[in-house]
mmCIF file of N, CA, C and O in Angstrom:
data_model
loop_
_atom_site.group_PDB
_atom_site.id
_atom_site.type_symbol
_atom_site.label_atom_id
_atom_site.label_comp_id
_atom_site.label_asym_id
_atom_site.label_seq_id
_atom_site.Cartn_x
_atom_site.Cartn_y
_atom_site.Cartn_z
ATOM 1 N N MET F 18 11.546 1.144 -12.490
ATOM 2 C CA MET F 18 10.178 1.529 -12.821
ATOM 3 C C MET F 18 9.715 2.685 -11.939
ATOM 4 O O MET F 18 10.095 2.739 -10.775
ATOM 5 N N GLN F 19 8.912 3.531 -12.505
ATOM 6 C CA GLN F 19 8.379 4.646 -11.753
ATOM 7 C C GLN F 19 7.140 4.203 -10.964
ATOM 8 O O GLN F 19 6.417 3.325 -11.405
ATOM 9 N N ILE F 20 6.929 4.816 -9.842
ATOM 10 C CA ILE F 20 5.787 4.551 -8.993
ATOM 11 C C ILE F 20 4.846 5.743 -8.974
ATOM 12 O O ILE F 20 5.314 6.879 -8.770
ATOM 13 N N PHE F 21 3.579 5.475 -9.228
ATOM 14 C CA PHE F 21 2.553 6.500 -9.195
ATOM 15 C C PHE F 21 1.532 6.097 -8.134
ATOM 16 O O PHE F 21 1.110 4.965 -8.096
ATOM 17 N N VAL F 22 1.128 7.061 -7.331
ATOM 18 C CA VAL F 22 0.170 6.820 -6.268
ATOM 19 C C VAL F 22 -1.162 7.460 -6.648
ATOM 20 O O VAL F 22 -1.182 8.663 -6.934
ATOM 21 N N THR F 23 -2.207 6.688 -6.657
ATOM 22 C CA THR F 23 -3.539 7.212 -7.013
ATOM 23 C C THR F 23 -4.054 8.093 -5.862
ATOM 24 O O THR F 23 -3.596 7.943 -4.712
ATOM 25 N N PRO F 24 -4.976 9.001 -6.188
ATOM 26 C CA PRO F 24 -5.539 9.814 -5.105
ATOM 27 C C PRO F 24 -6.185 8.983 -4.005
ATOM 28 O O PRO F 24 -6.061 9.329 -2.812
ATOM 29 N N ARG F 25 -6.816 7.878 -4.372
ATOM 30 C CA ARG F 25 -7.400 7.013 -3.343
ATOM 31 C C ARG F 25 -6.327 6.452 -2.424
ATOM 32 O O ARG F 25 -6.479 6.448 -1.208
ATOM 33 N N ALA F 26 -5.248 5.988 -2.996
ATOM 34 C CA ALA F 26 -4.134 5.417 -2.189
ATOM 35 C C ALA F 26 -3.528 6.498 -1.286
ATOM 36 O O ALA F 26 -3.196 6.241 -0.134
ATOM 37 N N GLU F 27 -3.408 7.676 -1.829
ATOM 38 C CA GLU F 27 -2.859 8.804 -1.046
ATOM 39 C C GLU F 27 -3.763 9.102 0.155
ATOM 40 O O GLU F 27 -3.287 9.308 1.298
ATOM 41 N N LYS F 28 -5.054 9.088 -0.104
ATOM 42 C CA LYS F 28 -6.017 9.335 1.011
ATOM 43 C C LYS F 28 -5.929 8.225 2.029
ATOM 44 O O LYS F 28 -5.924 8.488 3.236
ATOM 45 N N ASN F 29 -5.865 6.949 1.563
ATOM 46 C CA ASN F 29 -5.716 5.810 2.478
ATOM 47 C C ASN F 29 -4.478 5.986 3.351
ATOM 48 O O ASN F 29 -4.522 5.784 4.576
ATOM 49 N N PHE F 30 -3.369 6.333 2.679
ATOM 50 C CA PHE F 30 -2.089 6.471 3.401
ATOM 51 C C PHE F 30 -2.190 7.587 4.430
ATOM 52 O O PHE F 30 -1.784 7.385 5.615
ATOM 53 N N ASP F 31 -2.738 8.722 4.061
ATOM 54 C CA ASP F 31 -2.870 9.850 5.026
ATOM 55 C C ASP F 31 -3.706 9.459 6.222
ATOM 56 O O ASP F 31 -3.388 9.833 7.375
ATOM 57 N N THR F 32 -4.791 8.709 5.992
ATOM 58 C CA THR F 32 -5.653 8.254 7.083
ATOM 59 C C THR F 32 -4.919 7.305 8.009
ATOM 60 O O THR F 32 -4.999 7.439 9.238
ATOM 61 N N ILE F 33 -4.168 6.380 7.459
ATOM 62 C CA ILE F 33 -3.418 5.430 8.266
ATOM 63 C C ILE F 33 -2.333 6.149 9.097
ATOM 64 O O ILE F 33 -2.164 5.901 10.287
ATOM 65 N N VAL F 34 -1.657 7.076 8.441
ATOM 66 C CA VAL F 34 -0.565 7.832 9.142
ATOM 67 C C VAL F 34 -1.166 8.636 10.270
ATOM 68 O O VAL F 34 -0.614 8.657 11.390
ATOM 69 N N ALA F 35 -2.298 9.274 10.053
ATOM 70 C CA ALA F 35 -2.947 10.061 11.082
ATOM 71 C C ALA F 35 -3.351 9.163 12.269
ATOM 72 O O ALA F 35 -3.168 9.516 13.436
ATOM 73 N N TYR F 36 -3.913 8.001 11.942
ATOM 74 C CA TYR F 36 -4.346 7.072 13.003
ATOM 75 C C TYR F 36 -3.105 6.572 13.808
ATOM 76 O O TYR F 36 -3.171 6.557 15.050
ATOM 77 N N ILE F 37 -2.062 6.172 13.137
ATOM 78 C CA ILE F 37 -0.865 5.697 13.831
ATOM 79 C C ILE F 37 -0.304 6.799 14.715
ATOM 80 O O ILE F 37 0.052 6.559 15.886
ATOM 81 N N ASN F 38 -0.231 8.021 14.178
ATOM 82 C CA ASN F 38 0.307 9.131 14.940
ATOM 83 C C ASN F 38 -0.536 9.432 16.190
ATOM 84 O O ASN F 38 0.035 9.650 17.267
ATOM 85 N N GLU F 39 -1.834 9.402 16.022
ATOM 86 C CA GLU F 39 -2.713 9.692 17.159
ATOM 87 C C GLU F 39 -2.688 8.609 18.224
ATOM 88 O O GLU F 39 -2.727 8.916 19.410
ATOM 89 N N ASN F 40 -2.596 7.352 17.798
ATOM 90 C CA ASN F 40 -2.711 6.243 18.724
ATOM 91 C C ASN F 40 -1.367 5.657 19.199
ATOM 92 O O ASN F 40 -1.320 5.017 20.253
ATOM 93 N N PHE F 41 -0.321 5.849 18.410
ATOM 94 C CA PHE F 41 0.949 5.199 18.741
ATOM 95 C C PHE F 41 2.135 6.171 18.797
ATOM 96 O O PHE F 41 3.247 5.757 19.171
ATOM 97 N N GLY F 42 1.951 7.416 18.388
ATOM 98 C CA GLY F 42 2.966 8.400 18.478
ATOM 99 C C GLY F 42 3.829 8.584 17.255
ATOM 100 O O GLY F 42 3.763 7.878 16.272
ATOM 101 N N GLU F 43 4.636 9.630 17.345
ATOM 102 C CA GLU F 43 5.472 10.063 16.217
ATOM 103 C C GLU F 43 6.509 9.052 15.806
ATOM 104 O O GLU F 43 6.774 8.826 14.627
ATOM 105 N N LYS F 44 7.117 8.370 16.781
ATOM 106 C CA LYS F 44 8.162 7.405 16.462
ATOM 107 C C LYS F 44 7.594 6.246 15.616
ATOM 108 O O LYS F 44 8.220 5.870 14.599
ATOM 109 N N THR F 45 6.470 5.709 15.998
ATOM 110 C CA THR F 45 5.849 4.619 15.245
ATOM 111 C C THR F 45 5.388 5.113 13.874
ATOM 112 O O THR F 45 5.512 4.380 12.872
ATOM 113 N N THR F 46 4.914 6.329 13.801
ATOM 114 C CA THR F 46 4.506 6.918 12.514
ATOM 115 C C THR F 46 5.686 7.020 11.565
ATOM 116 O O THR F 46 5.580 6.622 10.406
ATOM 117 N N LYS F 47 6.806 7.482 12.080
ATOM 118 C CA LYS F 47 8.020 7.596 11.250
ATOM 119 C C LYS F 47 8.492 6.216 10.770
ATOM 120 O O LYS F 47 8.926 6.065 9.631
ATOM 121 N N LEU F 48 8.382 5.220 11.621
ATOM 122 C CA LEU F 48 8.767 3.859 11.227
ATOM 123 C C LEU F 48 7.873 3.297 10.105
ATOM 124 O O LEU F 48 8.374 2.696 9.174
ATOM 125 N N PHE F 49 6.583 3.603 10.205
ATOM 126 C CA PHE F 49 5.635 3.168 9.160
ATOM 127 C C PHE F 49 5.973 3.850 7.832
ATOM 128 O O PHE F 49 6.046 3.196 6.785
ATOM 129 N N ILE F 50 6.188 5.151 7.842
ATOM 130 C CA ILE F 50 6.487 5.892 6.645
ATOM 131 C C ILE F 50 7.804 5.399 6.027
ATOM 132 O O ILE F 50 7.897 5.215 4.807
ATOM 133 N N LYS F 51 8.787 5.112 6.868
ATOM 134 C CA LYS F 51 10.064 4.597 6.382
ATOM 135 C C LYS F 51 9.870 3.207 5.725
ATOM 136 O O LYS F 51 10.452 2.941 4.673
ATOM 137 N N LYS F 52 9.046 2.395 6.341
ATOM 138 C CA LYS F 52 8.782 1.068 5.776
ATOM 139 C C LYS F 52 8.115 1.206 4.373
ATOM 140 O O LYS F 52 8.475 0.469 3.458
ATOM 141 N N VAL F 53 7.173 2.086 4.248
ATOM 142 C CA VAL F 53 6.501 2.315 2.970
ATOM 143 C C VAL F 53 7.526 2.803 1.925
ATOM 144 O O VAL F 53 7.536 2.305 0.794
ATOM 145 N N ASP F 54 8.410 3.717 2.288
ATOM 146 C CA ASP F 54 9.459 4.172 1.370
ATOM 147 C C ASP F 54 10.365 3.017 0.946
ATOM 148 O O ASP F 54 10.718 2.914 -0.240
ATOM 149 N N GLU F 55 10.700 2.159 1.886
ATOM 150 C CA GLU F 55 11.554 1.020 1.554
ATOM 151 C C GLU F 55 10.836 0.062 0.605
ATOM 152 O O GLU F 55 11.442 -0.489 -0.346
ATOM 153 N N ILE F 56 9.563 -0.167 0.833
ATOM 154 C CA ILE F 56 8.794 -1.047 -0.070
ATOM 155 C C ILE F 56 8.672 -0.450 -1.469
ATOM 156 O O ILE F 56 8.810 -1.161 -2.475
ATOM 157 N N PHE F 57 8.486 0.876 -1.551
ATOM 158 C CA PHE F 57 8.465 1.533 -2.865
ATOM 159 C C PHE F 57 9.777 1.334 -3.600
ATOM 160 O O PHE F 57 9.791 1.071 -4.794
ATOM 161 N N THR F 58 10.872 1.443 -2.873
ATOM 162 C CA THR F 58 12.201 1.250 -3.478
ATOM 163 C C THR F 58 12.333 -0.202 -4.004
ATOM 164 O O THR F 58 12.793 -0.425 -5.107
ATOM 165 N N LEU F 59 11.905 -1.163 -3.176
ATOM 166 C CA LEU F 59 11.964 -2.564 -3.614
ATOM 167 C C LEU F 59 11.051 -2.820 -4.819
ATOM 168 O O LEU F 59 11.437 -3.493 -5.742
ATOM 169 N N LEU F 60 9.842 -2.256 -4.752
ATOM 170 C CA LEU F 60 8.904 -2.462 -5.892
ATOM 171 C C LEU F 60 9.449 -1.909 -7.182
ATOM 172 O O LEU F 60 9.235 -2.518 -8.245
ATOM 173 N N SER F 61 10.123 -0.793 -7.151
ATOM 174 C CA SER F 61 10.637 -0.176 -8.358
ATOM 175 C C SER F 61 11.706 -1.075 -8.971
ATOM 176 O O SER F 61 11.874 -1.113 -10.206
ATOM 177 N N SER F 62 12.388 -1.895 -8.155
ATOM 178 C CA SER F 62 13.390 -2.814 -8.685
ATOM 179 C C SER F 62 12.808 -4.216 -8.988
ATOM 180 O O SER F 62 13.287 -4.888 -9.887
ATOM 181 N N TYR F 63 11.854 -4.601 -8.189
ATOM 182 C CA TYR F 63 11.255 -5.934 -8.281
ATOM 183 C C TYR F 63 9.746 -5.849 -8.308
ATOM 184 O O TYR F 63 9.063 -6.225 -7.334
ATOM 185 N N PRO F 64 9.155 -5.340 -9.374
ATOM 186 C CA PRO F 64 7.711 -5.061 -9.393
ATOM 187 C C PRO F 64 6.823 -6.307 -9.266
ATOM 188 O O PRO F 64 5.693 -6.217 -8.855
ATOM 189 N N GLN F 65 7.378 -7.500 -9.573
ATOM 190 C CA GLN F 65 6.598 -8.702 -9.512
ATOM 191 C C GLN F 65 6.583 -9.352 -8.150
ATOM 192 O O GLN F 65 6.033 -10.436 -7.941
ATOM 193 N N MET F 66 7.177 -8.695 -7.128
ATOM 194 C CA MET F 66 7.366 -9.346 -5.836
ATOM 195 C C MET F 66 6.044 -9.571 -5.061
ATOM 196 O O MET F 66 5.988 -10.388 -4.202
ATOM 197 N N GLY F 67 5.017 -8.798 -5.388
ATOM 198 C CA GLY F 67 3.735 -8.945 -4.677
ATOM 199 C C GLY F 67 3.004 -10.205 -5.155
ATOM 200 O O GLY F 67 3.251 -10.749 -6.219
ATOM 201 N N GLN F 68 2.100 -10.663 -4.289
ATOM 202 C CA GLN F 68 1.253 -11.790 -4.663
ATOM 203 C C GLN F 68 0.069 -11.301 -5.489
ATOM 204 O O GLN F 68 -0.448 -10.227 -5.248
ATOM 205 N N THR F 69 -0.339 -12.131 -6.472
ATOM 206 C CA THR F 69 -1.492 -11.778 -7.275
ATOM 207 C C THR F 69 -2.734 -11.895 -6.384
ATOM 208 O O THR F 69 -2.978 -12.908 -5.745
ATOM 209 N N GLU F 70 -3.503 -10.809 -6.346
ATOM 210 C CA GLU F 70 -4.696 -10.731 -5.519
ATOM 211 C C GLU F 70 -5.951 -10.965 -6.339
ATOM 212 O O GLU F 70 -6.802 -11.761 -5.935
ATOM 213 N N HIS F 71 -6.058 -10.266 -7.453
ATOM 214 C CA HIS F 71 -7.297 -10.319 -8.263
ATOM 215 C C HIS F 71 -6.930 -9.817 -9.649
ATOM 216 O O HIS F 71 -6.501 -8.673 -9.809
ATOM 217 N N ASN F 72 -7.112 -10.672 -10.665
ATOM 218 C CA ASN F 72 -6.773 -10.318 -12.028
ATOM 219 C C ASN F 72 -5.329 -9.824 -12.093
ATOM 220 O O ASN F 72 -4.417 -10.538 -11.807
ATOM 221 N N ASP F 73 -5.148 -8.546 -12.450
ATOM 222 C CA ASP F 73 -3.775 -8.004 -12.561
ATOM 223 C C ASP F 73 -3.360 -7.191 -11.335
ATOM 224 O O ASP F 73 -2.348 -6.461 -11.363
ATOM 225 N N ILE F 74 -4.117 -7.238 -10.272
ATOM 226 C CA ILE F 74 -3.793 -6.518 -9.051
ATOM 227 C C ILE F 74 -2.904 -7.385 -8.167
ATOM 228 O O ILE F 74 -3.227 -8.535 -7.889
ATOM 229 N N LYS F 75 -1.827 -6.776 -7.697
ATOM 230 C CA LYS F 75 -0.910 -7.455 -6.817
ATOM 231 C C LYS F 75 -0.974 -6.828 -5.451
ATOM 232 O O LYS F 75 -1.372 -5.676 -5.302
ATOM 233 N N GLY F 76 -0.622 -7.612 -4.439
ATOM 234 C CA GLY F 76 -0.660 -7.120 -3.060
ATOM 235 C C GLY F 76 0.615 -7.425 -2.331
ATOM 236 O O GLY F 76 1.314 -8.383 -2.620
ATOM 237 N N PHE F 77 0.908 -6.580 -1.364
ATOM 238 C CA PHE F 77 2.085 -6.767 -0.536
ATOM 239 C C PHE F 77 1.700 -6.394 0.904
ATOM 240 O O PHE F 77 1.215 -5.280 1.132
ATOM 241 N N GLN F 78 1.935 -7.297 1.868
ATOM 242 C CA GLN F 78 1.565 -7.047 3.242
ATOM 243 C C GLN F 78 2.609 -6.138 3.869
ATOM 244 O O GLN F 78 3.771 -6.515 4.031
ATOM 245 N N LEU F 79 2.189 -4.935 4.262
ATOM 246 C CA LEU F 79 3.095 -3.959 4.916
ATOM 247 C C LEU F 79 3.191 -4.217 6.410
ATOM 248 O O LEU F 79 4.262 -4.010 6.988
ATOM 249 N N SER F 80 2.075 -4.561 7.011
ATOM 250 C CA SER F 80 2.011 -4.836 8.462
ATOM 251 C C SER F 80 0.878 -5.823 8.659
ATOM 252 O O SER F 80 0.155 -6.149 7.718
ATOM 253 N N PRO F 81 0.728 -6.307 9.886
ATOM 254 C CA PRO F 81 -0.383 -7.256 10.095
ATOM 255 C C PRO F 81 -1.767 -6.690 9.717
ATOM 256 O O PRO F 81 -2.655 -7.387 9.331
ATOM 257 N N GLN F 82 -1.871 -5.346 9.754
ATOM 258 C CA GLN F 82 -3.160 -4.701 9.477
ATOM 259 C C GLN F 82 -3.289 -4.098 8.071
ATOM 260 O O GLN F 82 -4.370 -3.776 7.629
ATOM 261 N N THR F 83 -2.172 -3.879 7.391
ATOM 262 C CA THR F 83 -2.166 -3.076 6.155
ATOM 263 C C THR F 83 -1.579 -3.800 5.004
ATOM 264 O O THR F 83 -0.449 -4.358 5.073
ATOM 265 N N LYS F 84 -2.317 -3.810 3.884
ATOM 266 C CA LYS F 84 -1.823 -4.405 2.670
ATOM 267 C C LYS F 84 -1.783 -3.319 1.589
ATOM 268 O O LYS F 84 -2.659 -2.472 1.498
ATOM 269 N N LEU F 85 -0.716 -3.314 0.818
ATOM 270 C CA LEU F 85 -0.533 -2.398 -0.314
ATOM 271 C C LEU F 85 -1.038 -3.117 -1.570
ATOM 272 O O LEU F 85 -0.623 -4.242 -1.844
ATOM 273 N N LEU F 86 -1.914 -2.493 -2.314
ATOM 274 C CA LEU F 86 -2.427 -3.056 -3.552
ATOM 275 C C LEU F 86 -1.919 -2.215 -4.718
ATOM 276 O O LEU F 86 -1.982 -0.988 -4.662
ATOM 277 N N TYR F 87 -1.447 -2.889 -5.765
ATOM 278 C CA TYR F 87 -0.896 -2.162 -6.913
ATOM 279 C C TYR F 87 -1.079 -2.931 -8.182
ATOM 280 O O TYR F 87 -1.405 -4.133 -8.182
ATOM 281 N N ARG F 88 -0.824 -2.248 -9.282
ATOM 282 C CA ARG F 88 -0.951 -2.812 -10.606
ATOM 283 C C ARG F 88 0.255 -2.323 -11.437
ATOM 284 O O ARG F 88 0.732 -1.218 -11.194
ATOM 285 N N ILE F 89 0.675 -3.132 -12.360
ATOM 286 C CA ILE F 89 1.773 -2.732 -13.249
ATOM 287 C C ILE F 89 1.177 -2.478 -14.627
ATOM 288 O O ILE F 89 0.494 -3.331 -15.188
ATOM 289 N N ARG F 90 1.447 -1.263 -15.152
ATOM 290 C CA ARG F 90 0.950 -0.886 -16.444
ATOM 291 C C ARG F 90 2.008 -0.038 -17.195
ATOM 292 O O ARG F 90 2.523 0.934 -16.627
ATOM 293 N N ASN F 91 2.330 -0.446 -18.412
ATOM 294 C CA ASN F 91 3.250 0.377 -19.245
ATOM 295 C C ASN F 91 4.515 0.785 -18.513
ATOM 296 O O ASN F 91 4.857 1.957 -18.474
ATOM 297 N N ASN F 92 5.175 -0.156 -17.899
ATOM 298 C CA ASN F 92 6.417 0.117 -17.156
ATOM 299 C C ASN F 92 6.224 1.086 -16.000
ATOM 300 O O ASN F 92 7.153 1.827 -15.629
ATOM 301 N N LYS F 93 5.038 1.126 -15.435
ATOM 302 C CA LYS F 93 4.737 1.954 -14.266
ATOM 303 C C LYS F 93 4.102 1.079 -13.210
ATOM 304 O O LYS F 93 3.317 0.179 -13.531
ATOM 305 N N ILE F 94 4.395 1.374 -11.958
ATOM 306 C CA ILE F 94 3.741 0.726 -10.859
ATOM 307 C C ILE F 94 2.728 1.725 -10.322
ATOM 308 O O ILE F 94 3.088 2.850 -9.936
ATOM 309 N N ILE F 95 1.482 1.332 -10.330
ATOM 310 C CA ILE F 95 0.382 2.211 -9.900
ATOM 311 C C ILE F 95 -0.123 1.696 -8.560
ATOM 312 O O ILE F 95 -0.675 0.611 -8.473
ATOM 313 N N ILE F 96 0.103 2.490 -7.529
ATOM 314 C CA ILE F 96 -0.360 2.152 -6.183
ATOM 315 C C ILE F 96 -1.860 2.475 -6.151
ATOM 316 O O ILE F 96 -2.275 3.628 -6.267
ATOM 317 N N LEU F 97 -2.663 1.425 -5.917
ATOM 318 C CA LEU F 97 -4.089 1.577 -5.938
ATOM 319 C C LEU F 97 -4.700 1.876 -4.582
ATOM 320 O O LEU F 97 -5.628 2.677 -4.465
ATOM 321 N N SER F 98 -4.148 1.249 -3.533
ATOM 322 C CA SER F 98 -4.755 1.387 -2.203
ATOM 323 C C SER F 98 -3.803 0.864 -1.130
ATOM 324 O O SER F 98 -2.991 -0.030 -1.362
ATOM 325 N N PHE F 99 -3.979 1.460 0.039
ATOM 326 C CA PHE F 99 -3.410 0.888 1.269
ATOM 327 C C PHE F 99 -4.677 0.368 1.973
ATOM 328 O O PHE F 99 -5.520 1.142 2.387
ATOM 329 N N PHE F 100 -4.776 -0.956 2.073
ATOM 330 C CA PHE F 100 -6.026 -1.580 2.532
ATOM 331 C C PHE F 100 -5.864 -2.140 3.942
ATOM 332 O O PHE F 100 -4.932 -2.910 4.178
ATOM 333 N N ASP F 101 -6.786 -1.772 4.809
ATOM 334 C CA ASP F 101 -6.825 -2.321 6.142
ATOM 335 C C ASP F 101 -7.469 -3.715 6.058
ATOM 336 O O ASP F 101 -8.638 -3.811 5.738
ATOM 337 N N VAL F 102 -6.704 -4.753 6.304
ATOM 338 C CA VAL F 102 -7.164 -6.107 6.123
ATOM 339 C C VAL F 102 -8.281 -6.511 7.077
ATOM 340 O O VAL F 102 -8.901 -7.555 6.915
ATOM 341 N N ARG F 103 -8.556 -5.662 8.081
ATOM 342 C CA ARG F 103 -9.633 -5.947 9.012
ATOM 343 C C ARG F 103 -10.980 -5.495 8.447
ATOM 344 O O ARG F 103 -12.003 -5.785 9.030
ATOM 345 N N GLN F 104 -10.982 -4.839 7.284
ATOM 346 C CA GLN F 104 -12.219 -4.409 6.654
ATOM 347 C C GLN F 104 -12.874 -5.513 5.901
ATOM 348 O O GLN F 104 -12.270 -6.591 5.698
ATOM 349 N N ASN F 105 -14.042 -5.281 5.425
ATOM 350 C CA ASN F 105 -14.741 -6.223 4.536
ATOM 351 C C ASN F 105 -13.894 -6.411 3.279
ATOM 352 O O ASN F 105 -13.628 -5.455 2.561
ATOM 353 N N PRO F 106 -13.469 -7.662 2.979
ATOM 354 C CA PRO F 106 -12.629 -7.896 1.817
ATOM 355 C C PRO F 106 -13.235 -7.446 0.500
ATOM 356 O O PRO F 106 -12.519 -7.181 -0.475
ATOM 357 N N LYS F 107 -14.545 -7.322 0.405
ATOM 358 C CA LYS F 107 -15.189 -6.900 -0.849
ATOM 359 C C LYS F 107 -14.830 -5.423 -1.165
ATOM 360 O O LYS F 107 -14.890 -5.029 -2.320
ATOM 361 N N LYS F 108 -14.445 -4.680 -0.183
ATOM 362 C CA LYS F 108 -14.051 -3.259 -0.384
ATOM 363 C C LYS F 108 -12.676 -3.153 -1.033
ATOM 364 O O LYS F 108 -12.302 -2.065 -1.487
ATOM 365 N N LYS F 109 -11.928 -4.206 -1.038
ATOM 366 C CA LYS F 109 -10.536 -4.190 -1.450
ATOM 367 C C LYS F 109 -10.347 -3.662 -2.897
ATOM 368 O O LYS F 109 -9.420 -2.919 -3.155
ATOM 369 N N TYR F 110 -11.224 -4.035 -3.777
ATOM 370 C CA TYR F 110 -11.005 -3.704 -5.187
ATOM 371 C C TYR F 110 -11.964 -2.633 -5.705
ATOM 372 O O TYR F 110 -12.017 -2.374 -6.894
ATOM 373 N N LYS F 111 -12.722 -2.023 -4.856
ATOM 374 C CA LYS F 111 -13.651 -0.982 -5.295
ATOM 375 C C LYS F 111 -13.024 0.375 -5.246
ATOM 376 O O LYS F 111 -12.170 0.700 -4.594
#
């Protein structure tokens, strides 16, 4: 399955990467990016692996702080958001 990243998810990802780089350095940033790439590879083979979060939205915990939210539509995986789980949970699906 192909993976598509929404502009919102791309912005979330860029913000997280910038934060990690600023606070934890380049090595940790590269590890996070590698982990996301590995999850995308897994998702393309096993799209149902995430837990159902809300209606047809699935989630996958990337780290203790970050959850990946996605939806499957027409043989495509649509990455909706990289969500910081420390935020207000009501923001998760907006």
